Structure formats: C-alpha cells, structure tokens
Coordinates of N, CA, C and O in Angstrom, one line a residue:
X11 N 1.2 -11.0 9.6 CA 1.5 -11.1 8.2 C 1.7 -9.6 7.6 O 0.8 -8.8 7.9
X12 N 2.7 -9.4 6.9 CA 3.2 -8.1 6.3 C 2.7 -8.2 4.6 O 2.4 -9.4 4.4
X13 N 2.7 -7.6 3.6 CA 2.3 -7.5 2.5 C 3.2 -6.5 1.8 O 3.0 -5.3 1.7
X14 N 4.6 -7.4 1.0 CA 5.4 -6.5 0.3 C 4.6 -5.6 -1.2 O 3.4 -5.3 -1.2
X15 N 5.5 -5.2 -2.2 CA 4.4 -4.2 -3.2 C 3.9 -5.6 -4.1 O 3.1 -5.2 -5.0
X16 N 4.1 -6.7 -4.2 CA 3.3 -7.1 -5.0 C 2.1 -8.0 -4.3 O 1.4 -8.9 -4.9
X17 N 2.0 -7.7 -3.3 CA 1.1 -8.5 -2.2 C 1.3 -10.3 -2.3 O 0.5 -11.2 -2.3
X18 N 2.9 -10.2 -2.5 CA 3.3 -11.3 -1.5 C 3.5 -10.9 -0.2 O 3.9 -9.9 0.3
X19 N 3.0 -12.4 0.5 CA 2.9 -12.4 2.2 C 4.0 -12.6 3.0 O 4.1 -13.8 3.2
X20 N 5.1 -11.8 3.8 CA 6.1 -11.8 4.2 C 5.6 -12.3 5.9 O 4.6 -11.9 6.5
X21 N 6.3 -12.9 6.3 CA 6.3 -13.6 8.1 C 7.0 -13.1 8.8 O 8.1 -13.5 8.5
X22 N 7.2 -12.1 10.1 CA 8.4 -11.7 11.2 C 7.9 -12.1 12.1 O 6.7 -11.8 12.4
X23 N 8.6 -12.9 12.6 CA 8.5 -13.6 14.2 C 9.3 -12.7 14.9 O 10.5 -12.5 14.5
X24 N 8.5 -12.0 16.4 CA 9.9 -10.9 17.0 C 10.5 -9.8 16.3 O 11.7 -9.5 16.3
X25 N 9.1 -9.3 15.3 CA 9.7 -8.1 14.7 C 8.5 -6.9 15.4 O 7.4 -7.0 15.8
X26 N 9.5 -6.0 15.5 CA 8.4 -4.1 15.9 C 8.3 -4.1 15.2 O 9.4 -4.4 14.6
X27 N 7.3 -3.8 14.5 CA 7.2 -3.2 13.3 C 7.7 -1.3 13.5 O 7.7 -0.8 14.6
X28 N 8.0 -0.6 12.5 CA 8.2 0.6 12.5 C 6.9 1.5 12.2 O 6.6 1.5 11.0
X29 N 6.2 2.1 13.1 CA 5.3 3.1 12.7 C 5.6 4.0 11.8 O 6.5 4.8 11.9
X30 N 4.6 3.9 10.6 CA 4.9 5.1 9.6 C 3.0 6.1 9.2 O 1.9 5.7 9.5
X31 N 3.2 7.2 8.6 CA 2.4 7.7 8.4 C 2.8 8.7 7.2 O 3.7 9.6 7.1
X32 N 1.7 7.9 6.0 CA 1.8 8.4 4.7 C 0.9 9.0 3.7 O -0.1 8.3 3.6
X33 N 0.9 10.0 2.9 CA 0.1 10.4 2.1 C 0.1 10.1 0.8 O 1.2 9.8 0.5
X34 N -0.6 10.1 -0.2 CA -0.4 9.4 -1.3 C -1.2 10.3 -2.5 O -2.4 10.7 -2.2
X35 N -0.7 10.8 -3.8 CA -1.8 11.8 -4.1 C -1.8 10.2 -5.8 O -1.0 9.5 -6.3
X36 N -3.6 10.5 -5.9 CA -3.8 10.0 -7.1 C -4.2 11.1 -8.0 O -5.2 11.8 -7.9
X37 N -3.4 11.3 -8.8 CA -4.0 12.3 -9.9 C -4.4 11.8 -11.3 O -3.7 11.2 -12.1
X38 N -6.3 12.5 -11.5 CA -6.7 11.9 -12.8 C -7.2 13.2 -13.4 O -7.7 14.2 -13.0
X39 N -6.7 12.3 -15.0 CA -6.7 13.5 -16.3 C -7.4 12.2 -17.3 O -7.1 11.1 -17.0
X40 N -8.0 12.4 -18.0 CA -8.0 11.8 -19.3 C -8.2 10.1 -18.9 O -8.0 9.4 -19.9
X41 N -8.4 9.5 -18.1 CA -9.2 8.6 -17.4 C -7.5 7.6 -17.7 O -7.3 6.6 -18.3
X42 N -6.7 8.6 -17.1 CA -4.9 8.3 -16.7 C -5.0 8.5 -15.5 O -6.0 9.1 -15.1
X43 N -3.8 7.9 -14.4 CA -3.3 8.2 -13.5 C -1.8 8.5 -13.7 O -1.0 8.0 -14.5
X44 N -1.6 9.2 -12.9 CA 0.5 9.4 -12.5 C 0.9 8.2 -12.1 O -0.2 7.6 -12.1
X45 N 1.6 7.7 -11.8 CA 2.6 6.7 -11.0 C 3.6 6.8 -11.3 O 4.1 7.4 -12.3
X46 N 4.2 6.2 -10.5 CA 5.7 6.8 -10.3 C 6.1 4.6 -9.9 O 5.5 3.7 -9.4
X47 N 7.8 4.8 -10.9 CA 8.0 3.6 -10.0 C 9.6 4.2 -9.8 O 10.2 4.9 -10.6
X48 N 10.0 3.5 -8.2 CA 10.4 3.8 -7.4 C 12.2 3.2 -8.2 O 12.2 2.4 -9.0
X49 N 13.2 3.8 -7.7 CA 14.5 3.5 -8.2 C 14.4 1.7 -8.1 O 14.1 1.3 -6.9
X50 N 14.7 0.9 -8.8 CA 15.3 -0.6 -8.5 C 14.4 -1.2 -8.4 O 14.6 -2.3 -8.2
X51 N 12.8 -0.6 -8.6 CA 11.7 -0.9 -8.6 C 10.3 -1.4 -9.6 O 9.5 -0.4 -9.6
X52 N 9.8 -2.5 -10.3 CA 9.1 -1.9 -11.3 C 7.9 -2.4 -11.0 O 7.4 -3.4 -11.6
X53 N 7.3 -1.8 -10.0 CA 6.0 -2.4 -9.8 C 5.5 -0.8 -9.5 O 5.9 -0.3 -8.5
X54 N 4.7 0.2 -10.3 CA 4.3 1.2 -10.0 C 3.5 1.6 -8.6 O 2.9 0.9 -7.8
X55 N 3.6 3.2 -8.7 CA 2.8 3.2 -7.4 C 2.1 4.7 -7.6 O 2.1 5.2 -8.7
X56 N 1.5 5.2 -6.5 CA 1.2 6.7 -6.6 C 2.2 7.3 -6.2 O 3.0 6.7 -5.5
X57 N 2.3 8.7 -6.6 CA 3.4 9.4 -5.6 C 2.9 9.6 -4.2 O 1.7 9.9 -4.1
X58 N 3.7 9.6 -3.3 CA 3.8 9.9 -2.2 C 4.7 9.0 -1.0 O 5.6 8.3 -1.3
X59 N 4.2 9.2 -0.1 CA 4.9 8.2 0.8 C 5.1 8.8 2.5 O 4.3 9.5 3.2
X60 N 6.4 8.2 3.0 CA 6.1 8.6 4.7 C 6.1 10.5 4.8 O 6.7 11.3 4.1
X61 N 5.6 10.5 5.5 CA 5.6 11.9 6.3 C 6.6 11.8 7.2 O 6.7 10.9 8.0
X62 N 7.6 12.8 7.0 CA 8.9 13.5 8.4 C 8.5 14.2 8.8 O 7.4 14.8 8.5
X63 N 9.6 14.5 10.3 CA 9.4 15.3 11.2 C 8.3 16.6 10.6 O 8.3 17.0 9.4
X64 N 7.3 17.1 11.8 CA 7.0 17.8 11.5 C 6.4 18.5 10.0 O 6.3 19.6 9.6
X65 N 6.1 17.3 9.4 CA 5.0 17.7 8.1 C 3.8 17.5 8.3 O 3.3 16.9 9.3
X66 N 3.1 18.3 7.2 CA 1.8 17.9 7.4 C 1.3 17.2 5.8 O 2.2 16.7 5.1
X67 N -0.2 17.0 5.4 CA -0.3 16.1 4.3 C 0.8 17.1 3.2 O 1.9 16.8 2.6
X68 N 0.0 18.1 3.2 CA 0.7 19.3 2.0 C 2.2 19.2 1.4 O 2.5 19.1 0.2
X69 N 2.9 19.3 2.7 CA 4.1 19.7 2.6 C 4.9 18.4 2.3 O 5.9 18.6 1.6
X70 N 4.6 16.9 2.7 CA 4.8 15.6 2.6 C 4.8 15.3 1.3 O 5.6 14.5 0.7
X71 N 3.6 15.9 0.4 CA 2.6 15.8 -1.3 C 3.8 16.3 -2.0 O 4.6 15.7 -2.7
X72 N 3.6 17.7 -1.4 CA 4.9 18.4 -2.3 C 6.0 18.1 -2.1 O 6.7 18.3 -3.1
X73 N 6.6 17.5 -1.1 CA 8.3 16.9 -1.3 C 8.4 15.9 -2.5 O 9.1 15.9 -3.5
X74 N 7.2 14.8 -1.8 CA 7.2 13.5 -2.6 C 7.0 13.6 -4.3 O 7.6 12.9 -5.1
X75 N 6.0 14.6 -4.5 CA 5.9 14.5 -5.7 C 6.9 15.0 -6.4 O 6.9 14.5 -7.5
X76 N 7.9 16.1 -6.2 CA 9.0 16.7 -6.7 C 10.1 15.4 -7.1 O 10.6 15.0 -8.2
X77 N 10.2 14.8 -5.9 CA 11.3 13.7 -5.6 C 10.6 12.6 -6.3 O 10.9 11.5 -5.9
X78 N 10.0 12.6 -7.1 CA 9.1 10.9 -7.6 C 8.6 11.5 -8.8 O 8.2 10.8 -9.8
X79 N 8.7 12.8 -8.9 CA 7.8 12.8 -10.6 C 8.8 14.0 -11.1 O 8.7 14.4 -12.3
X80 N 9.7 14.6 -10.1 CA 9.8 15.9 -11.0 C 9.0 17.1 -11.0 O 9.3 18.1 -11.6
X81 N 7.6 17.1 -10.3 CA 6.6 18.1 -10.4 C 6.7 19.1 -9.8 O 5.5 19.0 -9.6
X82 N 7.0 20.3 -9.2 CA 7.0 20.9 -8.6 C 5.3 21.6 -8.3 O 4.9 22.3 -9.2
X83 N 4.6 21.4 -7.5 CA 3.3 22.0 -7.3 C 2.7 21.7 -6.0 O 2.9 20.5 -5.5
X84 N 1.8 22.6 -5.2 CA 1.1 22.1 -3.9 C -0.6 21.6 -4.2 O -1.4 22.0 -5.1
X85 N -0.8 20.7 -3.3 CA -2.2 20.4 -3.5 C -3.1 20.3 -2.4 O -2.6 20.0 -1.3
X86 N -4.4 20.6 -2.6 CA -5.2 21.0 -1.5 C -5.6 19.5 -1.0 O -4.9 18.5 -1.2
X87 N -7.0 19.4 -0.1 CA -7.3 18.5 0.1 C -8.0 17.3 -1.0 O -8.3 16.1 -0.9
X88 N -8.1 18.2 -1.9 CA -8.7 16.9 -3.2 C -10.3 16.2 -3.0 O -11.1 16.6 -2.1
X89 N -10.6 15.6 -3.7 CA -11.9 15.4 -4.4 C -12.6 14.1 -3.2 O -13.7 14.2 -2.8
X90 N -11.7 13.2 -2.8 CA -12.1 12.3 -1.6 C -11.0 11.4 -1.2 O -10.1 11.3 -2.0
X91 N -11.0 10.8 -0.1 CA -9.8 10.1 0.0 C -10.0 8.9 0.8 O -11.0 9.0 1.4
X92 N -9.4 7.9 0.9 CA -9.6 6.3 1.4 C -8.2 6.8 2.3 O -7.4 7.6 1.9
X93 N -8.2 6.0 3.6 CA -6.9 5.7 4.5 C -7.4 3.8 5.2 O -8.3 3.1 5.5
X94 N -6.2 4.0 5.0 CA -6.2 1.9 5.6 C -4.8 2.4 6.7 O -4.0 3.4 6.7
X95 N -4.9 1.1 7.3 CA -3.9 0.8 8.0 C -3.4 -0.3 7.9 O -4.2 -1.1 8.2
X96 N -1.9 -1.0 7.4 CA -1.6 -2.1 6.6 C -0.3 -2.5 7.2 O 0.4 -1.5 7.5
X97 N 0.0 -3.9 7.3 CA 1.1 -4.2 7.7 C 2.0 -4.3 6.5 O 1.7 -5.2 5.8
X98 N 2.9 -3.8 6.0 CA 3.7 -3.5 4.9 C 5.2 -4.0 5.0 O 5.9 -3.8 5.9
X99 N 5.5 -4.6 4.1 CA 7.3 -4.7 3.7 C 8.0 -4.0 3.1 O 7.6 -4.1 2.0
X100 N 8.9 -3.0 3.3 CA 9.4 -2.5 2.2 C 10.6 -2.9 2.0 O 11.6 -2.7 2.7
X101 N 10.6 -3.6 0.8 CA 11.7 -4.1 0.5 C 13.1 -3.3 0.3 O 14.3 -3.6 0.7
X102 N 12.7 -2.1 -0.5 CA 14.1 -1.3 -0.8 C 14.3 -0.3 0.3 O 15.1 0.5 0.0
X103 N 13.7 -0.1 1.7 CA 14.1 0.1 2.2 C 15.3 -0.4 3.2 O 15.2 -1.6 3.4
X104 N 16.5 0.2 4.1 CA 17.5 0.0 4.9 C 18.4 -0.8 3.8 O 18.3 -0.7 2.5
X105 N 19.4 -1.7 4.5 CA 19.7 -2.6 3.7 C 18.7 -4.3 3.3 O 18.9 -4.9 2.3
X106 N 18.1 -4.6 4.0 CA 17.4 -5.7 4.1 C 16.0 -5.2 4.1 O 15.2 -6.2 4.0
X107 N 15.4 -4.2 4.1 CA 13.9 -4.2 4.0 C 13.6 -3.7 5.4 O 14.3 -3.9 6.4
X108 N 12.4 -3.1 5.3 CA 12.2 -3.1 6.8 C 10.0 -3.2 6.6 O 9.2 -2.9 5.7
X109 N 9.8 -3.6 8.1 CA 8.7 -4.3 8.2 C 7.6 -3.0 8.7 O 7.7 -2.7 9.9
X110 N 6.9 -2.5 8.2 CA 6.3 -1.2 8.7 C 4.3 -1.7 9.1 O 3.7 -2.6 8.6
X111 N 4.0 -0.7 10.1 CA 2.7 -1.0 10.5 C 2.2 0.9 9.7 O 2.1 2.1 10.1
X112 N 1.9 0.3 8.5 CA 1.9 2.2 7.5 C 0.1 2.2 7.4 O -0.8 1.5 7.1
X113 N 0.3 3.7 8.1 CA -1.3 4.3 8.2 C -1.3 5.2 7.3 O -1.1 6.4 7.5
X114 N -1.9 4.4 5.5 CA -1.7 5.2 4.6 C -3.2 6.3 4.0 O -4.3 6.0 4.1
X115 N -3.0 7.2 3.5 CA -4.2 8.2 3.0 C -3.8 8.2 1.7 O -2.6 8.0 1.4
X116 N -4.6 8.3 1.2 CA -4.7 8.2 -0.9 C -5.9 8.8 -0.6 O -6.9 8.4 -0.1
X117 N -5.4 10.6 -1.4 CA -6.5 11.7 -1.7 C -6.3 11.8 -3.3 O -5.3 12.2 -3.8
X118 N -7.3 11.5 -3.8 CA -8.0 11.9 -5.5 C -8.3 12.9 -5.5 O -9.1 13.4 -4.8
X119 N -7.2 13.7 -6.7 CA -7.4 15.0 -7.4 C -7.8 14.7 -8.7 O -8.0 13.6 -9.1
X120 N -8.1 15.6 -9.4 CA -8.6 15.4 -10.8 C -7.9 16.6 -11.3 O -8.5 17.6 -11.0
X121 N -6.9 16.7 -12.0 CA -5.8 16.7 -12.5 C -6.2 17.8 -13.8 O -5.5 18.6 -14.4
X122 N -7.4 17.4 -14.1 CA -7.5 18.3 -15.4 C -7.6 19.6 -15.8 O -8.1 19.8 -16.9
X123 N -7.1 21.0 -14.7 CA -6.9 22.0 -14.6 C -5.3 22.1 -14.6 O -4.8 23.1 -15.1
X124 N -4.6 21.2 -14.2 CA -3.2 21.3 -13.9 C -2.3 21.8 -15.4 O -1.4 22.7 -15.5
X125 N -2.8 21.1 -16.2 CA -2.0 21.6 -17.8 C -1.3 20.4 -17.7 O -0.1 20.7 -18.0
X126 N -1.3 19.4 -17.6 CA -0.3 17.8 -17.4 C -0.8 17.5 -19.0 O -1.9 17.6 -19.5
X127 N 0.6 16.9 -19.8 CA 0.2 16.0 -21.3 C 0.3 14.6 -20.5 O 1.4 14.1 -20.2
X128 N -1.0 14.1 -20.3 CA -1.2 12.4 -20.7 C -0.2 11.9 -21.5 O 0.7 11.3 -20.9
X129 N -0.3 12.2 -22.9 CA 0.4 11.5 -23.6 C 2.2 11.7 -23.3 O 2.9 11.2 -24.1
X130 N 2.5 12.2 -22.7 CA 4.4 12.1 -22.4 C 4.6 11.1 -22.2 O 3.9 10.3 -21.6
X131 N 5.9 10.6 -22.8 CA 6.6 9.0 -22.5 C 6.7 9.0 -21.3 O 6.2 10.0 -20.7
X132 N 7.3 7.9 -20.6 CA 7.5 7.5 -19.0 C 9.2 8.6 -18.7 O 10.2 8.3 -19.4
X133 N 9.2 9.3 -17.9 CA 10.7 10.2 -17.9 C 11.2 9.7 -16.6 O 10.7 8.9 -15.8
X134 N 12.1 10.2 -16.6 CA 13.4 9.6 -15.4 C 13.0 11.3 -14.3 O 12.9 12.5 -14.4
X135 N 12.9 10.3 -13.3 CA 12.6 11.4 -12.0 C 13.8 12.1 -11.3 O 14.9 11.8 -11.6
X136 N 13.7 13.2 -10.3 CA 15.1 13.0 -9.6 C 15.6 12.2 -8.8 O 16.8 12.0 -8.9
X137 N 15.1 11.8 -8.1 CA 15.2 10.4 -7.4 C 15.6 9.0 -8.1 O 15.5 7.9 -7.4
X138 N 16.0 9.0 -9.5 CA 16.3 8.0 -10.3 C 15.3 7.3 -10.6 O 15.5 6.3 -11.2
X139 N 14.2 7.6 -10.2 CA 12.7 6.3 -10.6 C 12.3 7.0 -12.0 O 12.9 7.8 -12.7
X140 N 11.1 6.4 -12.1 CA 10.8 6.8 -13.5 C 9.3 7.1 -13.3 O 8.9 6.4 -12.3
X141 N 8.1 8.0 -13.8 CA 6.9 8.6 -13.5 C 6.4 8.1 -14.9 O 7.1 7.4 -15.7
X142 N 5.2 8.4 -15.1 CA 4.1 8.1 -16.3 C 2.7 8.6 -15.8 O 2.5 9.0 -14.6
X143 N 1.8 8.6 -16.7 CA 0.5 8.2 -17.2 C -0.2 7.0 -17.5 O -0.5 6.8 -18.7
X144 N -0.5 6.4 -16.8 CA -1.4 5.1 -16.9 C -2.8 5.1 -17.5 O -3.5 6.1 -17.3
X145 N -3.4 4.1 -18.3 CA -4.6 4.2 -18.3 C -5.9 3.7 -17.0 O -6.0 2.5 -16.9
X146 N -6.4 4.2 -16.6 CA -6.8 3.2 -15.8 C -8.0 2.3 -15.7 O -8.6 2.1 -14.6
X147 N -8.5 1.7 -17.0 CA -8.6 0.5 -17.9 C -7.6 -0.5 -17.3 O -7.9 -1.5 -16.7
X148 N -6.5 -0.1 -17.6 CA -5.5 -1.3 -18.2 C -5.1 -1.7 -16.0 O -4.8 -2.8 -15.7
X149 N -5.2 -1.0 -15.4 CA -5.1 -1.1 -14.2 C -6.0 -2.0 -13.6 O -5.6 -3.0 -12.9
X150 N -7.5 -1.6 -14.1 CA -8.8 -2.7 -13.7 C -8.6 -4.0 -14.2 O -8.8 -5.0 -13.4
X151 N -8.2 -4.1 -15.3 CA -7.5 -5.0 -16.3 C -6.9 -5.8 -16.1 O -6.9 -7.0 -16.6
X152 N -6.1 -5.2 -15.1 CA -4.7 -6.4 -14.6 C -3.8 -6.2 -15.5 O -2.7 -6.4 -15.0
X153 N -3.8 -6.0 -16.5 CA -2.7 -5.2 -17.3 C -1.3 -4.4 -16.8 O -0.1 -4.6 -17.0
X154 N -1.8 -3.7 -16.0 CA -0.7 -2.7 -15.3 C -1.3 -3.3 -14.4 O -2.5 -3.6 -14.5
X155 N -0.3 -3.7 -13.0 CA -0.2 -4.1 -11.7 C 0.3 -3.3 -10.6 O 1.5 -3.5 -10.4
X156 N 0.0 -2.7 -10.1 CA 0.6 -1.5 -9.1 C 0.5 -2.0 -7.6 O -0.2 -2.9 -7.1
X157 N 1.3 -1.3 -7.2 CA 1.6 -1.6 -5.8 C 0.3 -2.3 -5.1 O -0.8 -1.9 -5.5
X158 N 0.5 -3.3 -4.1 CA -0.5 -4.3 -3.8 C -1.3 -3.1 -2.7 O -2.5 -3.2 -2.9
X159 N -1.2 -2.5 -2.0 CA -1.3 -1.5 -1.1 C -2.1 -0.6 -1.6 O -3.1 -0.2 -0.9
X160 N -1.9 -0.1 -2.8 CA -2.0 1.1 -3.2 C -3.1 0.5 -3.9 O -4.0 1.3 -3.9
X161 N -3.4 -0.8 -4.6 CA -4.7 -1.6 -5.4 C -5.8 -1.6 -4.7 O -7.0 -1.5 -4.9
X162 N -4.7 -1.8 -3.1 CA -6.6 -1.6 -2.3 C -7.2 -0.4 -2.2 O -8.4 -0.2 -2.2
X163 N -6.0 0.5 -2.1 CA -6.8 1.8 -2.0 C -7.8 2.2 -3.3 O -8.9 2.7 -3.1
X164 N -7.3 2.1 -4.6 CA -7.4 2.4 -5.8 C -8.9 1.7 -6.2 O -9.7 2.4 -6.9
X165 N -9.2 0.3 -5.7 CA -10.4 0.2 -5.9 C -11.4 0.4 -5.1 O -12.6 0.3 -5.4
X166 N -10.9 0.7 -3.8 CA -12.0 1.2 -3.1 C -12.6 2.7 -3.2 O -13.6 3.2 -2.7
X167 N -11.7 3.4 -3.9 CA -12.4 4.5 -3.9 C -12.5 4.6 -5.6 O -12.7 5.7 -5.9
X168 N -12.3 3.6 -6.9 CA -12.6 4.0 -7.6 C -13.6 2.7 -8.7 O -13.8 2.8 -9.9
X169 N -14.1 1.7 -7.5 CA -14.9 0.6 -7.6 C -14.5 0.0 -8.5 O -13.3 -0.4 -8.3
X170 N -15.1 -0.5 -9.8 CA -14.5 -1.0 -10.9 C -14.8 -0.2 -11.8 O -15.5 0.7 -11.7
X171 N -14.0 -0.8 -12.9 CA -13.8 0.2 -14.3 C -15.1 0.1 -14.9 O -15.7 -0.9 -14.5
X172 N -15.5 0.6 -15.5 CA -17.0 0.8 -16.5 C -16.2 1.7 -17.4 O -15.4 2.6 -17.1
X173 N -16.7 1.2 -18.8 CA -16.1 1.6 -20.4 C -17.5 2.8 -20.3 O -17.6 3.5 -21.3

C-alpha cells in the first residue's frame, strides 16, 4: 500500500518502487509554520524533498527551500528531528505519478532569530508553488490539512496542540 499527499491508499501490483531519500525542514516562529504548496498542488507541505546526486541534508535544505519558498539561507542541524520510512505516491511526479519507497527526515528549527514576518500573505515561489505561514492550531485542528506524510511526522514530534 502506497499513501498519496492526502493519505489516500493507492495499490501497485508489479511495481519497484523508486528509492528516494529526503530532508524536510519545519520552521517555527510565532507558533506558525512555513509550508510551501507544490505547483498544481494544494494540499501544503514543508519545504524540502529528495536529495541528488551527491548532497548532503544542508545542501538538499538549501536548494529546496530557495526553489519552494524563495528563501535563500543554510541550516544547521536544528532543534530535533523524526525520520519514517513510507511507501509514498507522488502524484505530480513523471507523467503519471510515480510510486516511491521515501526515507523521509523532518528537522525542527525555531525560526525566531531568522527575521521572517509571520504575517506576509501566501507569495508565489520560483518554482511556481506558493509558500506561507500557517498557524499551527489550525493544523491540530484539521483546519489546514497538510501533506498526509508530513502529518505523521508533524505530530510525532510536535504531540498535540495545547492552547
């Protein structure tokens, strides 16, 4: 069983899955997160994603976040981090989607030295997606729905919301 972004259950009979290996940064300011949603996409996510040739987390952080938010900046190892291993769909990937066995890391920074305005509208990335500030209230909430992948990671390292 594979699990597209909204954690519908997708079926391949006689599929490889494609090995991927990904980093994911969560950044919190003002009890917001970033997310980024992806071009043709509107189910939010964190920035980041597969690692190429020869990257390491850093250098993967810093592509992805330039290309997904516009941000230009590097990040260390961060505050703590959850990794799963998940059978994944991606839909906007290839022409038809492709079926990935993704060994993902989501490292938590805390953002509140960076100089980021929370309050900025949602802007258009270079990559054509669009970035924001989330509450993440409205995340626990079910309000905002984010990538089904990225929810597991998100409450395991950030339990439940408490006001």
């Amino acid at each position: 069983v594979f699990f597209d972004r909204t954690g519908k259950q997708k079926y391949a009979d006689d599929i490889i899955p494609v090995s991927q290996k990904g980093y994911f940064a969560i950044l919190v300011k003002d009890d917001k997160v970033l997310v980024t949603y992806p071009p043709l996409v509107d189910t939010p996510e964190f920035p980041g994603g597969a690692v190429s040739r020869k990257e390491d987390f850093r250098s993967c952080l810093f592509r992805k976040l330039y290309e997904e938010t516009g941000i230009e900046f590097m990040l260390d190892k961060g505050e703590r981090q959850f990794q799963q291993e998940i059978n994944y769909f991606a839909e906007d990937a290839r022409p038809f989607g492709e079926f990935c066995r993704y060994d993902q890391t989501f490292i938590v920074y805390d953002a509140s030295s960076y100089g980021f305005d929370t309050d900025h509208e949602i802007w258009k990335t270079p990559e054509n997606g669009r970035a924001g500030w989330v509450d993440i209230k409205e995340i626990f909430l079910g309000n905002i729905r984010i990538n089904y992948t990225h929810w597991k990671a998100f409450k395991s390292l950030f339990g439940s919301y408490k006001d």
